[in-house]
PDB file of C-alpha atoms in Angstrom:
ATOM      1  CA  UNK A   1     -26.008  -4.664 -30.573  1.00 44.00           C
ATOM      2  CA  UNK A   2     -27.338  -3.036 -27.393  1.00 41.00           C
ATOM      3  CA  UNK A   3     -25.334  -3.347 -24.194  1.00 44.00           C
ATOM      4  CA  UNK A   4     -26.874  -5.275 -21.289  1.00 46.00           C
ATOM      5  CA  UNK A   5     -28.815  -3.206 -18.772  1.00 48.00           C
ATOM      6  CA  UNK A   6     -26.960  -2.862 -15.477  1.00 60.00           C
ATOM      7  CA  UNK A   7     -28.885  -4.147 -12.500  1.00 74.00           C
ATOM      8  CA  UNK A   8     -29.795  -1.663  -9.782  1.00 84.00           C
ATOM      9  CA  UNK A   9     -27.774  -2.474  -6.658  1.00 94.00           C
ATOM     10  CA  UNK A  10     -29.759  -3.595  -3.633  1.00 97.00           C
ATOM     11  CA  UNK A  11     -28.236  -0.736  -1.611  1.00 98.00           C
ATOM     12  CA  UNK A  12     -26.871   2.534  -2.935  1.00 97.00           C
ATOM     13  CA  UNK A  13     -25.383   5.274  -0.746  1.00 97.00           C
ATOM     14  CA  UNK A  14     -24.713   8.665  -2.316  1.00 97.00           C
ATOM     15  CA  UNK A  15     -22.744  11.483  -0.698  1.00 97.00           C
ATOM     16  CA  UNK A  16     -23.694  10.359   2.800  1.00 98.00           C
ATOM     17  CA  UNK A  17     -22.427  12.762   5.476  1.00 97.00           C
ATOM     18  CA  UNK A  18     -22.804  12.827   9.266  1.00 97.00           C
ATOM     19  CA  UNK A  19     -20.961  15.104  11.692  1.00 96.00           C
ATOM     20  CA  UNK A  20     -20.808  15.034  15.475  1.00 93.00           C
ATOM     21  CA  UNK A  21     -19.544  18.183  17.164  1.00 90.00           C
ATOM     22  CA  UNK A  22     -17.975  19.427  13.953  1.00 87.00           C
ATOM     23  CA  UNK A  23     -16.179  16.127  13.267  1.00 91.00           C
ATOM     24  CA  UNK A  24     -17.349  14.315  10.142  1.00 94.00           C
ATOM     25  CA  UNK A  25     -17.725  10.672  11.117  1.00 96.00           C
ATOM     26  CA  UNK A  26     -19.048   9.914   7.616  1.00 97.00           C
ATOM     27  CA  UNK A  27     -17.885  12.275   4.886  1.00 96.00           C
ATOM     28  CA  UNK A  28     -19.584  12.282   1.473  1.00 96.00           C
ATOM     29  CA  UNK A  29     -19.449   8.492   1.377  1.00 97.00           C
ATOM     30  CA  UNK A  30     -20.515   6.594  -1.744  1.00 97.00           C
ATOM     31  CA  UNK A  31     -21.199   2.864  -1.705  1.00 96.00           C
ATOM     32  CA  UNK A  32     -23.095   0.295  -3.765  1.00 96.00           C
ATOM     33  CA  UNK A  33     -23.926  -3.248  -2.624  1.00 96.00           C
ATOM     34  CA  UNK A  34     -25.345  -5.888  -4.960  1.00 96.00           C
ATOM     35  CA  UNK A  35     -28.080  -8.318  -3.960  1.00 96.00           C
ATOM     36  CA  UNK A  36     -26.594 -11.482  -2.440  1.00 95.00           C
ATOM     37  CA  UNK A  37     -23.237  -9.879  -1.737  1.00 95.00           C
ATOM     38  CA  UNK A  38     -21.144 -10.662   1.346  1.00 96.00           C
ATOM     39  CA  UNK A  39     -18.906  -7.697   2.063  1.00 96.00           C
ATOM     40  CA  UNK A  40     -16.671  -6.756   4.965  1.00 96.00           C
ATOM     41  CA  UNK A  41     -16.064  -3.153   6.064  1.00 95.00           C
ATOM     42  CA  UNK A  42     -12.722  -2.627   7.748  1.00 92.00           C
ATOM     43  CA  UNK A  43     -10.771   0.326   9.073  1.00 89.00           C
ATOM     44  CA  UNK A  44      -9.412   1.687  12.352  1.00 83.00           C
ATOM     45  CA  UNK A  45     -11.508   3.055  15.199  1.00 82.00           C
ATOM     46  CA  UNK A  46     -13.056   6.341  14.123  1.00 85.00           C
ATOM     47  CA  UNK A  47     -13.180   5.416  10.434  1.00 90.00           C
ATOM     48  CA  UNK A  48     -16.978   5.733  10.416  1.00 93.00           C
ATOM     49  CA  UNK A  49     -17.991   2.073  10.199  1.00 94.00           C
ATOM     50  CA  UNK A  50     -20.505   1.946  13.045  1.00 93.00           C
ATOM     51  CA  UNK A  51     -21.811   5.419  12.171  1.00 95.00           C
ATOM     52  CA  UNK A  52     -22.473   4.202   8.634  1.00 97.00           C
ATOM     53  CA  UNK A  53     -24.464   1.285  10.039  1.00 97.00           C
ATOM     54  CA  UNK A  54     -26.432   3.681  12.261  1.00 96.00           C
ATOM     55  CA  UNK A  55     -27.280   5.756   9.197  1.00 98.00           C
ATOM     56  CA  UNK A  56     -28.271   2.716   7.140  1.00 98.00           C
ATOM     57  CA  UNK A  57     -30.552   1.432   9.907  1.00 97.00           C
ATOM     58  CA  UNK A  58     -32.104   4.832  10.642  1.00 96.00           C
ATOM     59  CA  UNK A  59     -30.738   5.305  14.162  1.00 95.00           C
ATOM     60  CA  UNK A  60     -29.119   8.537  12.978  1.00 96.00           C
ATOM     61  CA  UNK A  61     -30.252  10.846  10.193  1.00 96.00           C
ATOM     62  CA  UNK A  62     -27.580  12.092   7.769  1.00 97.00           C
ATOM     63  CA  UNK A  63     -26.659  15.755   7.409  1.00 97.00           C
ATOM     64  CA  UNK A  64     -26.452  15.274   3.642  1.00 97.00           C
ATOM     65  CA  UNK A  65     -26.699  12.564   1.001  1.00 98.00           C
ATOM     66  CA  UNK A  66     -29.197   9.780   0.509  1.00 97.00           C
ATOM     67  CA  UNK A  67     -29.741   6.063   0.970  1.00 98.00           C
ATOM     68  CA  UNK A  68     -31.505   4.046  -1.749  1.00 98.00           C
ATOM     69  CA  UNK A  69     -32.691   0.516  -0.977  1.00 98.00           C
ATOM     70  CA  UNK A  70     -34.274  -1.636  -3.699  1.00 96.00           C
ATOM     71  CA  UNK A  71     -34.627   1.483  -5.830  1.00 95.00           C
ATOM     72  CA  UNK A  72     -36.472   3.459  -3.130  1.00 97.00           C
ATOM     73  CA  UNK A  73     -35.099   6.485  -1.293  1.00 98.00           C
ATOM     74  CA  UNK A  74     -35.294   5.507   2.394  1.00 98.00           C
ATOM     75  CA  UNK A  75     -33.129   8.333   3.761  1.00 97.00           C
ATOM     76  CA  UNK A  76     -35.876   9.699   5.986  1.00 95.00           C
ATOM     77  CA  UNK A  77     -37.577   6.441   6.978  1.00 96.00           C
ATOM     78  CA  UNK A  78     -37.738   5.538  10.677  1.00 96.00           C
ATOM     79  CA  UNK A  79     -35.797   2.474  11.909  1.00 95.00           C
ATOM     80  CA  UNK A  80     -38.850   0.211  12.254  1.00 93.00           C
ATOM     81  CA  UNK A  81     -39.978   1.024   8.716  1.00 96.00           C
ATOM     82  CA  UNK A  82     -36.532   0.099   7.423  1.00 97.00           C
ATOM     83  CA  UNK A  83     -36.828  -3.232   9.228  1.00 95.00           C
ATOM     84  CA  UNK A  84     -40.136  -3.783   7.436  1.00 94.00           C
ATOM     85  CA  UNK A  85     -38.430  -2.926   4.142  1.00 96.00           C
ATOM     86  CA  UNK A  86     -35.847  -5.645   4.818  1.00 96.00           C
ATOM     87  CA  UNK A  87     -32.871  -4.022   6.613  1.00 97.00           C
ATOM     88  CA  UNK A  88     -31.855  -5.243  10.058  1.00 96.00           C
ATOM     89  CA  UNK A  89     -28.843  -4.424  12.254  1.00 95.00           C
ATOM     90  CA  UNK A  90     -27.103  -6.702  14.727  1.00 94.00           C
ATOM     91  CA  UNK A  91     -25.563  -4.235  17.179  1.00 87.00           C
ATOM     92  CA  UNK A  92     -21.937  -4.263  18.306  1.00 81.00           C
ATOM     93  CA  UNK A  93     -23.073  -4.763  21.916  1.00 82.00           C
ATOM     94  CA  UNK A  94     -25.886  -7.229  22.504  1.00 83.00           C
ATOM     95  CA  UNK A  95     -29.326  -5.738  23.066  1.00 86.00           C
ATOM     96  CA  UNK A  96     -31.310  -8.831  23.906  1.00 92.00           C
ATOM     97  CA  UNK A  97     -33.990  -8.905  26.620  1.00 93.00           C
ATOM     98  CA  UNK A  98     -31.917 -10.649  29.286  1.00 94.00           C
ATOM     99  CA  UNK A  99     -34.779 -11.055  31.746  1.00 95.00           C
ATOM    100  CA  UNK A 100     -36.976 -12.836  29.207  1.00 97.00           C
ATOM    101  CA  UNK A 101     -36.763 -16.376  27.887  1.00 97.00           C
ATOM    102  CA  UNK A 102     -34.987 -16.986  24.596  1.00 97.00           C
ATOM    103  CA  UNK A 103     -38.315 -17.930  23.013  1.00 95.00           C
ATOM    104  CA  UNK A 104     -39.910 -14.723  24.244  1.00 96.00           C
ATOM    105  CA  UNK A 105     -37.080 -12.720  22.692  1.00 96.00           C
ATOM    106  CA  UNK A 106     -37.778 -14.411  19.373  1.00 95.00           C
ATOM    107  CA  UNK A 107     -41.518 -13.790  19.648  1.00 93.00           C
ATOM    108  CA  UNK A 108     -40.920 -10.071  20.191  1.00 93.00           C
ATOM    109  CA  UNK A 109     -38.521  -9.915  17.237  1.00 91.00           C
ATOM    110  CA  UNK A 110     -41.003 -11.609  14.929  1.00 88.00           C
ATOM    111  CA  UNK A 111     -43.751  -9.160  15.862  1.00 81.00           C
ATOM    112  CA  UNK A 112     -46.908  -9.813  13.872  1.00 70.00           C
ATOM    113  CA  UNK A 113     -45.190 -12.160  11.408  1.00 70.00           C
ATOM    114  CA  UNK A 114     -46.873 -15.572  11.419  1.00 71.00           C
ATOM    115  CA  UNK A 115     -45.976 -18.888   9.883  1.00 73.00           C
ATOM    116  CA  UNK A 116     -42.730 -20.816   9.703  1.00 77.00           C
ATOM    117  CA  UNK A 117     -39.418 -19.043   9.298  1.00 86.00           C
ATOM    118  CA  UNK A 118     -37.228 -21.815   7.943  1.00 91.00           C
ATOM    119  CA  UNK A 119     -34.076 -19.719   7.901  1.00 95.00           C
ATOM    120  CA  UNK A 120     -34.539 -18.802  11.563  1.00 95.00           C
ATOM    121  CA  UNK A 121     -35.178 -22.417  12.562  1.00 95.00           C
ATOM    122  CA  UNK A 122     -32.038 -23.443  10.686  1.00 97.00           C
ATOM    123  CA  UNK A 123     -29.981 -20.730  12.404  1.00 97.00           C
ATOM    124  CA  UNK A 124     -31.214 -21.685  15.876  1.00 97.00           C
ATOM    125  CA  UNK A 125     -30.135 -25.265  15.230  1.00 97.00           C
ATOM    126  CA  UNK A 126     -26.728 -24.425  13.783  1.00 97.00           C
ATOM    127  CA  UNK A 127     -25.934 -21.973  16.609  1.00 97.00           C
ATOM    128  CA  UNK A 128     -27.018 -24.285  19.424  1.00 96.00           C
ATOM    129  CA  UNK A 129     -30.071 -22.289  20.490  1.00 97.00           C
ATOM    130  CA  UNK A 130     -32.893 -24.595  19.391  1.00 95.00           C
ATOM    131  CA  UNK A 131     -33.030 -26.271  22.799  1.00 94.00           C
ATOM    132  CA  UNK A 132     -32.683 -23.045  24.790  1.00 96.00           C
ATOM    133  CA  UNK A 133     -36.043 -21.386  24.126  1.00 94.00           C
ATOM    134  CA  UNK A 134     -37.234 -21.841  27.747  1.00 97.00           C
ATOM    135  CA  UNK A 135     -34.002 -20.467  29.226  1.00 96.00           C
ATOM    136  CA  UNK A 136     -33.582 -16.839  30.374  1.00 97.00           C
ATOM    137  CA  UNK A 137     -31.545 -15.058  27.709  1.00 97.00           C
ATOM    138  CA  UNK A 138     -29.329 -13.477  30.379  1.00 96.00           C
ATOM    139  CA  UNK A 139     -28.100 -16.937  31.433  1.00 97.00           C
ATOM    140  CA  UNK A 140     -26.649 -17.690  28.011  1.00 97.00           C
ATOM    141  CA  UNK A 141     -22.895 -17.534  27.474  1.00 96.00           C
ATOM    142  CA  UNK A 142     -21.461 -14.456  25.764  1.00 95.00           C
ATOM    143  CA  UNK A 143     -21.188 -16.194  22.392  1.00 96.00           C
ATOM    144  CA  UNK A 144     -24.731 -17.549  22.599  1.00 97.00           C
ATOM    145  CA  UNK A 145     -26.027 -14.079  23.443  1.00 96.00           C
ATOM    146  CA  UNK A 146     -24.255 -12.775  20.311  1.00 95.00           C
ATOM    147  CA  UNK A 147     -25.747 -15.593  18.255  1.00 97.00           C
ATOM    148  CA  UNK A 148     -29.192 -14.984  19.739  1.00 97.00           C
ATOM    149  CA  UNK A 149     -29.058 -11.386  18.576  1.00 96.00           C
ATOM    150  CA  UNK A 150     -28.209 -12.572  15.060  1.00 97.00           C
ATOM    151  CA  UNK A 151     -31.248 -14.863  15.255  1.00 96.00           C
ATOM    152  CA  UNK A 152     -33.402 -11.950  16.441  1.00 95.00           C
ATOM    153  CA  UNK A 153     -32.319 -10.080  13.313  1.00 95.00           C
ATOM    154  CA  UNK A 154     -33.141 -13.107  11.147  1.00 96.00           C
ATOM    155  CA  UNK A 155     -36.585 -13.292  12.773  1.00 94.00           C
ATOM    156  CA  UNK A 156     -37.460 -10.097  10.869  1.00 93.00           C
ATOM    157  CA  UNK A 157     -36.659 -11.894   7.578  1.00 94.00           C
ATOM    158  CA  UNK A 158     -34.132  -9.313   6.330  1.00 96.00           C
ATOM    159  CA  UNK A 159     -32.868  -8.979   2.792  1.00 97.00           C
ATOM    160  CA  UNK A 160     -29.911  -6.897   4.027  1.00 98.00           C
ATOM    161  CA  UNK A 161     -28.283  -7.941   7.311  1.00 98.00           C
ATOM    162  CA  UNK A 162     -25.829  -5.560   8.991  1.00 98.00           C
ATOM    163  CA  UNK A 163     -23.455  -7.291  11.414  1.00 97.00           C
ATOM    164  CA  UNK A 164     -21.424  -4.944  13.644  1.00 95.00           C
ATOM    165  CA  UNK A 165     -18.434  -6.862  15.068  1.00 93.00           C
ATOM    166  CA  UNK A 166     -20.334 -10.156  15.430  1.00 94.00           C
ATOM    167  CA  UNK A 167     -17.353 -12.054  16.897  1.00 94.00           C
ATOM    168  CA  UNK A 168     -16.274  -9.538  19.562  1.00 91.00           C
ATOM    169  CA  UNK A 169     -15.248 -11.388  22.728  1.00 92.00           C
ATOM    170  CA  UNK A 170     -15.478 -14.847  21.169  1.00 94.00           C
ATOM    171  CA  UNK A 171     -12.923 -17.651  21.369  1.00 95.00           C
ATOM    172  CA  UNK A 172     -11.168 -18.744  18.152  1.00 94.00           C
ATOM    173  CA  UNK A 173     -13.457 -21.787  17.971  1.00 96.00           C
ATOM    174  CA  UNK A 174     -16.589 -19.667  18.380  1.00 96.00           C
ATOM    175  CA  UNK A 175     -15.278 -17.190  15.814  1.00 96.00           C
ATOM    176  CA  UNK A 176     -14.703 -20.014  13.318  1.00 95.00           C
ATOM    177  CA  UNK A 177     -18.253 -21.312  13.871  1.00 97.00           C
ATOM    178  CA  UNK A 178     -19.622 -17.806  13.328  1.00 97.00           C
ATOM    179  CA  UNK A 179     -17.615 -17.460  10.121  1.00 97.00           C
ATOM    180  CA  UNK A 180     -18.959 -20.729   8.726  1.00 97.00           C
ATOM    181  CA  UNK A 181     -22.482 -19.677   9.685  1.00 98.00           C
ATOM    182  CA  UNK A 182     -22.179 -16.297   7.923  1.00 97.00           C
ATOM    183  CA  UNK A 183     -20.867 -17.955   4.753  1.00 97.00           C
ATOM    184  CA  UNK A 184     -23.774 -20.416   4.709  1.00 97.00           C
ATOM    185  CA  UNK A 185     -26.275 -17.649   5.445  1.00 97.00           C
ATOM    186  CA  UNK A 186     -24.908 -15.661   2.518  1.00 96.00           C
ATOM    187  CA  UNK A 187     -25.269 -18.758   0.361  1.00 96.00           C
ATOM    188  CA  UNK A 188     -29.002 -18.691   1.119  1.00 96.00           C
ATOM    189  CA  UNK A 189     -29.316 -15.335  -0.626  1.00 94.00           C
ATOM    190  CA  UNK A 190     -29.127 -12.905   2.307  1.00 97.00           C
ATOM    191  CA  UNK A 191     -27.080  -9.803   1.497  1.00 97.00           C
ATOM    192  CA  UNK A 192     -24.631  -9.217   4.365  1.00 98.00           C
ATOM    193  CA  UNK A 193     -22.440  -6.290   5.363  1.00 97.00           C
ATOM    194  CA  UNK A 194     -20.011  -7.048   8.189  1.00 97.00           C
ATOM    195  CA  UNK A 195     -17.972  -4.591  10.251  1.00 95.00           C
ATOM    196  CA  UNK A 196     -15.109  -6.501  11.870  1.00 91.00           C
ATOM    197  CA  UNK A 197     -11.626  -5.877  13.279  1.00 87.00           C
ATOM    198  CA  UNK A 198     -10.632  -9.556  13.447  1.00 89.00           C
ATOM    199  CA  UNK A 199      -8.710  -9.986  10.209  1.00 86.00           C
ATOM    200  CA  UNK A 200      -8.638 -13.774  10.545  1.00 89.00           C
ATOM    201  CA  UNK A 201     -12.454 -13.680  10.491  1.00 94.00           C
ATOM    202  CA  UNK A 202     -12.423 -11.266   7.541  1.00 93.00           C
ATOM    203  CA  UNK A 203     -10.052 -13.519   5.602  1.00 92.00           C
ATOM    204  CA  UNK A 204     -12.335 -16.482   6.262  1.00 93.00           C
ATOM    205  CA  UNK A 205     -15.573 -14.923   5.015  1.00 94.00           C
ATOM    206  CA  UNK A 206     -14.761 -11.980   2.768  1.00 86.00           C
ATOM    207  CA  UNK A 207     -15.796 -11.972  -0.867  1.00 84.00           C
ATOM    208  CA  UNK A 208     -15.484  -8.202  -1.156  1.00 92.00           C
ATOM    209  CA  UNK A 209     -13.801  -5.744   1.207  1.00 94.00           C
ATOM    210  CA  UNK A 210     -14.325  -2.010   1.626  1.00 95.00           C
ATOM    211  CA  UNK A 211     -11.787  -0.021   3.638  1.00 93.00           C
ATOM    212  CA  UNK A 212     -13.034   3.142   5.341  1.00 93.00           C
ATOM    213  CA  UNK A 213     -10.732   6.000   6.320  1.00 90.00           C
ATOM    214  CA  UNK A 214     -11.914   9.265   7.888  1.00 90.00           C
ATOM    215  CA  UNK A 215     -15.494   8.530   6.890  1.00 93.00           C
ATOM    216  CA  UNK A 216     -14.775   7.827   3.231  1.00 93.00           C
ATOM    217  CA  UNK A 217     -14.057   4.770   1.106  1.00 94.00           C
ATOM    218  CA  UNK A 218     -10.269   4.437   1.042  1.00 92.00           C
ATOM    219  CA  UNK A 219     -10.085   1.206  -0.980  1.00 92.00           C
ATOM    220  CA  UNK A 220     -12.516  -1.316  -2.391  1.00 92.00           C
ATOM    221  CA  UNK A 221     -12.028  -4.715  -4.002  1.00 92.00           C
ATOM    222  CA  UNK A 222     -11.522  -8.404  -3.440  1.00 91.00           C
ATOM    223  CA  UNK A 223      -9.696  -9.579  -0.332  1.00 89.00           C
ATOM    224  CA  UNK A 224      -6.652 -10.372  -2.475  1.00 89.00           C
ATOM    225  CA  UNK A 225      -6.629  -6.876  -3.949  1.00 91.00           C
ATOM    226  CA  UNK A 226      -7.000  -5.230  -0.539  1.00 89.00           C
ATOM    227  CA  UNK A 227      -4.217  -7.290   1.033  1.00 85.00           C
ATOM    228  CA  UNK A 228      -1.966  -6.528  -1.939  1.00 89.00           C
ATOM    229  CA  UNK A 229      -2.529  -2.773  -1.482  1.00 90.00           C
ATOM    230  CA  UNK A 230       0.593  -1.414   0.212  1.00 87.00           C
ATOM    231  CA  UNK A 231      -1.189   1.501   1.894  1.00 87.00           C
ATOM    232  CA  UNK A 232      -3.900  -0.762   3.278  1.00 85.00           C
ATOM    233  CA  UNK A 233      -1.307  -3.196   4.622  1.00 77.00           C
ATOM    234  CA  UNK A 234       0.714  -0.413   6.187  1.00 75.00           C
ATOM    235  CA  UNK A 235      -2.134   1.554   7.750  1.00 69.00           C
ATOM    236  CA  UNK A 236      -4.854  -1.023   8.453  1.00 64.00           C
ATOM    237  CA  UNK A 237      -3.258  -4.435   8.663  1.00 55.00           C
ATOM    238  CA  UNK A 238      -0.419  -3.403  10.969  1.00 56.00           C
ATOM    239  CA  UNK A 239       2.615  -3.638   8.695  1.00 50.00           C
ATOM    240  CA  UNK A 240       5.493  -1.307   9.494  1.00 46.00           C
TER     241      UNK A 240
END
């Protein structure tokens, strides 16, 4: 009896390497992410998390290795072409157009896409932005600016959403709302990679966790497996 054919992961990273000034921020990193997966990337500052996201989104080009998305090598594609392929990054610091109205921000993000984006409309409602389209984006609270940037990413209709510290600067209540939103968004079939330092947030949303250390995968598994790993607890979760 023949064995079942393994499905190609949505995202596959092979030997990815990026150095800055002789320091390898990402060092021969290998990673595979299945379609529909919700995975958190954790690790201390300097572990290579944000650099990995910059490589995946095309902001930086790797020194070595390759990135395969939906079976296609996209290593050399420009950022806007990756967005068209279905990859979008929500930056660690908000990059909204503060002088423009919320609705104008969304129009720019959608580009030439026409028709109804049900997922975006749902997100605007859940995150309290549906009634703010005529308001200057710069007048929004910090949390609403973070949520607006997530909505700008969703306006591109991504298959893979990269969230870089989406709850930075939020209150516990806002963080909890964001966590519930991410879980529901994942349930709609969007593949999500999240970089986050807030372990309470990670515990709330994580289905799979990858720990980065010096630009490489240090540990990978379920949240329970990662928290049971003595070295991870000692080095990354603050245990003495």
